[in-house]
Short mmCIF file of C-alpha atoms in Angstrom, two decimals:
data_model
loop_
_atom_site.label_atom_id
_atom_site.label_comp_id
_atom_site.label_asym_id
_atom_site.label_seq_id
_atom_site.Cartn_x
_atom_site.Cartn_y
_atom_site.Cartn_z
CA UNK I 602 14.86 -37.55 33.75
CA UNK I 603 16.09 -35.05 31.95
CA UNK I 604 14.75 -31.61 34.26
CA UNK I 605 14.84 -31.81 37.64
CA UNK I 606 13.78 -28.16 39.04
CA UNK I 607 14.32 -29.38 43.32
CA UNK I 608 17.80 -30.07 42.47
CA UNK I 609 18.09 -27.85 39.78
CA UNK I 610 16.71 -24.52 40.83
CA UNK I 611 19.18 -22.12 42.09
CA UNK I 612 22.62 -24.60 42.07
CA UNK I 613 25.41 -23.13 41.26
CA UNK I 614 28.00 -23.94 39.17
CA UNK I 615 32.03 -23.94 38.65
CA UNK I 616 33.54 -21.11 39.49
CA UNK I 617 35.87 -20.62 35.79
CA UNK I 618 38.85 -18.09 35.44
CA UNK I 619 39.38 -17.22 32.29
CA UNK I 620 40.97 -14.92 30.01
CA UNK I 621 41.20 -13.04 26.14
CA UNK I 622 43.25 -10.98 24.35
CA UNK I 623 43.17 -8.46 21.89
CA UNK I 624 43.05 -10.93 18.86
CA UNK I 625 40.31 -12.11 20.61
CA UNK I 626 38.06 -9.20 20.71
CA UNK I 627 39.47 -8.70 16.81
CA UNK I 628 38.06 -11.70 15.83
CA UNK I 629 34.82 -11.33 17.36
CA UNK I 630 34.33 -7.50 16.07
CA UNK I 631 34.99 -8.92 12.11
CA UNK I 632 32.34 -12.45 13.05
CA UNK I 633 30.15 -9.33 13.42
CA UNK I 634 31.07 -7.72 10.19
CA UNK I 635 32.80 -4.73 10.95
CA UNK I 636 35.45 -3.47 9.12
CA UNK I 637 33.26 -3.34 6.19
CA UNK I 638 34.98 -0.27 5.23
CA UNK I 639 38.08 -0.76 5.83
CA UNK I 640 39.38 3.40 5.47
CA UNK I 641 36.87 4.31 8.09
CA UNK I 642 38.14 5.35 11.23
CA UNK I 643 34.88 4.33 13.02
CA UNK I 644 35.54 0.71 11.82
CA UNK I 645 39.32 0.79 12.31
CA UNK I 646 38.49 1.00 15.64
CA UNK I 647 36.72 -2.07 16.41
CA UNK I 648 39.68 -3.36 14.13
CA UNK I 649 42.63 -2.86 14.20
CA UNK I 650 44.98 -3.31 18.09
CA UNK I 651 45.56 1.00 18.21
CA UNK I 652 42.82 2.82 20.00
CA UNK I 653 40.84 -0.20 19.93
CA UNK I 654 37.43 -0.16 21.66
CA UNK I 655 35.58 -3.01 22.80
CA UNK I 656 31.93 -3.39 22.70
CA UNK I 657 30.05 -4.94 25.62
CA UNK I 658 28.62 -7.79 23.54
CA UNK I 659 32.34 -9.45 23.65
CA UNK I 660 30.82 -10.56 26.81
CA UNK I 661 28.88 -12.83 25.96
CA UNK I 662 31.59 -14.80 24.37
CA UNK I 663 35.05 -14.36 26.55
CA UNK I 664 34.42 -16.75 28.83
CA UNK I 665 33.82 -19.33 25.76
CA UNK I 666 36.00 -18.33 23.22
CA UNK I 667 38.98 -20.72 23.66
CA UNK I 668 36.56 -23.41 23.63
CA UNK I 669 36.06 -25.63 20.20
CA UNK I 670 33.43 -29.03 21.45
CA UNK I 671 30.31 -28.26 20.42
CA UNK I 672 28.65 -26.81 23.20
CA UNK I 673 26.34 -29.86 26.06
CA UNK I 674 23.50 -28.74 28.07
CA UNK I 675 24.05 -30.32 31.74
CA UNK I 676 23.48 -28.71 34.49
CA UNK I 677 22.68 -29.74 37.94
CA UNK I 678 19.28 -31.81 37.51
CA UNK I 679 18.87 -30.99 33.65
CA UNK I 680 20.04 -33.07 30.48
CA UNK I 681 18.96 -31.11 27.11
CA UNK I 682 19.66 -32.37 24.16
CA UNK I 683 21.31 -30.05 21.97
CA UNK I 684 19.09 -30.22 19.00
CA UNK I 685 16.08 -29.33 21.10
CA UNK I 686 17.62 -25.85 22.16
CA UNK I 687 16.81 -22.39 21.10
CA UNK I 688 18.81 -19.04 22.71
CA UNK I 689 15.39 -17.87 24.35
CA UNK I 690 16.86 -13.91 25.96
CA UNK I 691 20.28 -12.02 26.43
CA UNK I 692 21.11 -9.80 28.89
CA UNK I 693 24.04 -7.95 29.60
CA UNK I 694 24.75 -5.30 32.48
CA UNK I 695 28.15 -3.53 32.00
CA UNK I 696 29.35 -2.26 35.48
CA UNK I 697 32.93 -0.68 33.99
CA UNK I 698 34.60 -0.60 30.46
CA UNK I 699 35.94 -3.83 28.87
CA UNK I 700 39.43 -3.94 28.76
CA UNK I 701 40.48 -4.92 25.67
CA UNK I 702 42.55 -7.98 27.45
CA UNK I 703 41.90 -9.32 30.03
CA UNK I 704 41.51 -12.63 33.33
CA UNK I 705 38.80 -12.98 34.83
CA UNK I 706 36.39 -15.34 36.95
CA UNK I 707 33.17 -16.21 36.72
CA UNK I 708 30.47 -17.71 39.20
CA UNK I 709 27.28 -18.35 38.04
CA UNK I 710 24.12 -20.30 38.90
CA UNK I 711 20.72 -21.22 37.21
CA UNK I 712 18.48 -18.27 37.82
CA UNK I 713 15.36 -19.98 36.94
CA UNK I 714 13.25 -23.18 35.92
CA UNK I 715 9.98 -23.18 34.18
CA UNK I 716 7.94 -25.08 32.98
CA UNK I 717 5.84 -23.86 29.46
CA UNK I 718 4.22 -26.88 29.01
CA UNK I 719 5.17 -28.31 25.50
CA UNK I 720 9.14 -26.71 26.20
CA UNK I 721 11.38 -26.18 29.00
CA UNK I 722 12.67 -22.74 30.12
CA UNK I 723 16.12 -22.17 32.01
CA UNK I 724 17.98 -19.50 33.09
CA UNK I 725 21.16 -18.92 34.14
CA UNK I 726 23.03 -15.64 35.88
CA UNK I 727 26.37 -15.31 35.65
CA UNK I 728 29.30 -12.47 37.37
CA UNK I 729 32.13 -11.63 35.83
CA UNK I 730 34.58 -9.79 38.38
CA UNK I 731 38.63 -8.83 37.61
CA UNK I 732 40.54 -11.44 40.27
CA UNK I 733 40.61 -8.47 42.56
CA UNK I 734 37.17 -8.99 42.84
CA UNK I 735 36.02 -6.58 40.98
CA UNK I 736 32.38 -6.61 38.85
CA UNK I 737 33.25 -6.05 35.17
CA UNK I 738 29.94 -7.24 33.91
CA UNK I 739 26.80 -9.50 34.20
CA UNK I 740 25.35 -11.97 32.16
CA UNK I 741 22.18 -13.36 32.13
CA UNK I 742 20.38 -15.63 29.51
CA UNK I 743 18.14 -18.23 29.18
CA UNK I 744 17.56 -22.00 26.86
CA UNK I 745 13.97 -22.23 25.33
CA UNK I 746 13.69 -26.74 25.41
CA UNK I 747 10.98 -27.47 22.92
CA UNK I 748 9.74 -30.63 24.25
CA UNK I 749 10.90 -30.80 27.82
CA UNK I 750 8.10 -29.09 29.79
CA UNK I 751 5.45 -31.04 31.61
CA UNK I 752 6.90 -31.56 34.38
CA UNK I 753 5.38 -29.23 36.91
CA UNK I 754 7.15 -25.90 37.81
CA UNK I 755 6.35 -22.17 38.13
CA UNK I 756 5.92 -21.20 33.93
CA UNK I 757 7.93 -18.29 35.41
CA UNK I 758 6.82 -14.59 33.67
CA UNK I 759 5.85 -12.71 30.99
CA UNK I 760 7.85 -12.16 28.31
CA UNK I 761 8.57 -8.06 27.66
CA UNK I 762 6.34 -5.48 26.14
CA UNK I 763 6.46 -4.87 22.86
CA UNK I 764 7.23 -1.52 20.91
CA UNK I 765 5.52 1.24 21.33
CA UNK I 766 2.53 2.34 19.10
CA UNK I 767 4.41 5.22 17.64
CA UNK I 768 6.92 5.44 14.67
CA UNK I 769 10.57 4.48 15.34
CA UNK I 770 13.02 7.04 15.22
CA UNK I 771 15.21 5.87 13.92
CA UNK I 772 15.96 2.56 11.37
CA UNK I 773 18.94 0.17 10.21
CA UNK I 774 19.54 -2.57 8.15
CA UNK I 775 22.24 -4.42 8.61
CA UNK I 776 23.20 -6.98 6.30
CA UNK I 777 24.45 -10.28 7.23
CA UNK I 778 26.93 -12.57 4.77
CA UNK I 779 26.25 -15.99 3.42
CA UNK I 780 29.41 -17.21 5.77
CA UNK I 781 27.86 -15.17 8.51
CA UNK I 782 27.95 -17.71 11.04
CA UNK I 783 31.27 -20.01 9.66
CA UNK I 784 33.05 -16.61 11.12
CA UNK I 785 30.86 -16.46 14.15
CA UNK I 786 32.08 -20.21 14.79
CA UNK I 787 35.39 -19.30 15.64
CA UNK I 788 34.63 -17.63 18.78
CA UNK I 789 33.25 -21.20 20.84
CA UNK I 790 30.07 -22.02 19.61
CA UNK I 791 30.29 -24.95 17.53
CA UNK I 792 26.89 -26.27 17.91
CA UNK I 793 25.97 -27.65 14.28
CA UNK I 794 22.72 -26.17 14.40
CA UNK I 795 24.61 -23.65 12.65
CA UNK I 796 26.64 -25.40 10.63
CA UNK I 797 25.66 -29.11 9.32
CA UNK I 798 22.69 -29.10 7.11
CA UNK I 799 21.98 -32.46 7.99
CA UNK I 800 21.60 -31.38 12.22
CA UNK I 801 20.25 -28.52 11.39
CA UNK I 802 17.17 -30.60 9.36
CA UNK I 803 17.28 -32.91 12.39
CA UNK I 804 15.92 -30.16 13.94
CA UNK I 805 13.38 -28.68 11.95
CA UNK I 806 14.99 -26.37 9.69
CA UNK I 807 15.98 -25.86 5.83
CA UNK I 808 19.15 -24.47 6.42
CA UNK I 809 21.27 -23.71 9.28
CA UNK I 810 20.88 -20.61 11.77
CA UNK I 811 22.61 -17.67 12.16
CA UNK I 812 23.49 -17.82 16.20
CA UNK I 813 20.76 -15.06 17.97
CA UNK I 814 24.40 -14.17 19.64
CA UNK I 815 25.50 -13.31 15.93
CA UNK I 816 22.34 -10.75 15.30
CA UNK I 817 22.31 -9.39 19.19
CA UNK I 818 26.27 -8.48 18.33
CA UNK I 819 25.46 -7.29 14.90
CA UNK I 820 22.76 -5.40 16.53
CA UNK I 821 24.53 -3.67 19.36
CA UNK I 822 27.59 -2.98 16.78
CA UNK I 823 24.37 -1.53 14.43
CA UNK I 824 22.68 1.00 17.24
CA UNK I 825 26.03 1.97 18.78
CA UNK I 826 27.01 3.04 15.60
CA UNK I 827 23.89 4.90 13.91
CA UNK I 828 22.33 6.22 17.68
CA UNK I 829 26.09 7.00 20.36
CA UNK I 830 28.24 7.82 17.08
CA UNK I 831 30.42 4.32 18.28
CA UNK I 832 31.34 5.02 21.55
CA UNK I 833 30.56 1.78 23.15
CA UNK I 834 31.69 3.49 26.45
CA UNK I 835 27.95 4.98 26.57
CA UNK I 836 26.25 0.88 26.78
CA UNK I 837 25.27 0.02 30.59
CA UNK I 838 22.54 -2.91 29.63
CA UNK I 839 21.33 -4.59 26.40
CA UNK I 840 18.72 -7.37 26.87
CA UNK I 841 16.94 -8.77 23.26
CA UNK I 842 14.35 -12.00 23.63
CA UNK I 843 14.63 -14.05 20.37
CA UNK I 844 11.62 -14.18 18.51
CA UNK I 845 12.60 -15.43 15.53
CA UNK I 846 15.09 -17.28 13.79
CA UNK I 847 17.59 -16.04 11.00
CA UNK I 848 19.61 -17.38 8.06
CA UNK I 849 23.15 -16.59 6.94
CA UNK I 850 23.27 -13.37 4.25
CA UNK I 851 19.07 -12.35 5.10
CA UNK I 852 18.83 -8.64 5.76
CA UNK I 853 17.86 -7.25 9.43
CA UNK I 854 15.90 -4.11 10.36
CA UNK I 855 16.00 -2.52 13.41
CA UNK I 856 13.69 -0.28 14.78
CA UNK I 857 14.80 1.94 17.01
CA UNK I 858 12.73 4.07 19.85
CA UNK I 859 14.50 6.80 22.00
CA UNK I 860 13.53 7.17 24.91
CA UNK I 861 14.77 8.87 28.77
CA UNK I 862 18.33 6.77 29.11
CA UNK I 863 17.22 3.96 26.96
CA UNK I 864 16.70 3.19 23.41
CA UNK I 865 13.75 0.19 23.20
CA UNK I 866 14.71 -1.68 19.81
CA UNK I 867 12.94 -4.42 17.90
CA UNK I 868 14.81 -6.08 15.19
CA UNK I 869 12.53 -8.14 11.65
CA UNK I 870 14.12 -9.80 8.47
CA UNK I 871 13.42 -8.10 5.14
CA UNK I 872 13.46 -11.43 2.66
CA UNK I 873 10.81 -13.10 4.98
CA UNK I 874 8.14 -10.24 5.54
CA UNK I 875 9.56 -8.73 8.18
CA UNK I 876 9.98 -12.03 10.43
CA UNK I 877 10.99 -11.27 13.76
CA UNK I 878 14.13 -11.96 15.02
CA UNK I 879 14.62 -9.61 18.45
CA UNK I 880 11.50 -8.37 20.32
CA UNK I 881 11.37 -6.65 24.23
CA UNK I 882 15.27 -4.90 23.13
CA UNK I 883 16.45 -2.87 25.12
CA UNK I 884 19.44 -0.42 25.71
CA UNK I 885 20.90 0.99 28.00
CA UNK I 886 22.66 4.86 28.26
CA UNK I 887 25.44 5.12 30.90
#
């Protein structure tokens, strides 16, 4: 059985020590499109070592940036074909500013296993601390596995609410490059869904799709730059639901609603009649 919720739910994954360098951070920022204007001082803070600031979303790749094999969806009680898997949700909560280089320890557990009927959702939570035990960030994510439901489990919580019923306070347009996914895969996610046309076709897509976490990071950078003056330390948390795919080369359009202590976000794709990309998104201000 691909999913055994009695075994999976609450299972702890092996503790992992890992490290990253300023070069890893620079590669991450470049893979998100930083440095488009190579003489803009704000862009240079993302792309050269001098006064390097770290986007909090680097937390989602810091643990895997040095891996080169395609990922496998293998947990206690769970074994799923990679071609059936899409990223469902992603959230980071930042407990202290991310350093440009560091060593850390990750402790992960399976937080939820949900039966959506035609699909399954698996949620994991990873707490990352420095080697003295001080928390740096918490990473909570879920995957959506098509065709893996029907095992009789809890349906789980409903998704986040929709956008406010008023005009957005800002709209940010962010182009993606045709080769964006090929850049981003250098950060450790070698899933062939993002690079191999034949594999994408097997998964039901006309061509490779952009990593959801690339869209996630690009939108975060765009919002930090447009709404927070490029100050990455003002981000305390950032969560999204992946509402649809993005193909490399398409244009992202992010609507922003300002509320006390947070920004609400929704991202669509211009080239496909405002098809949804990210929904139920919020960026919590420090």
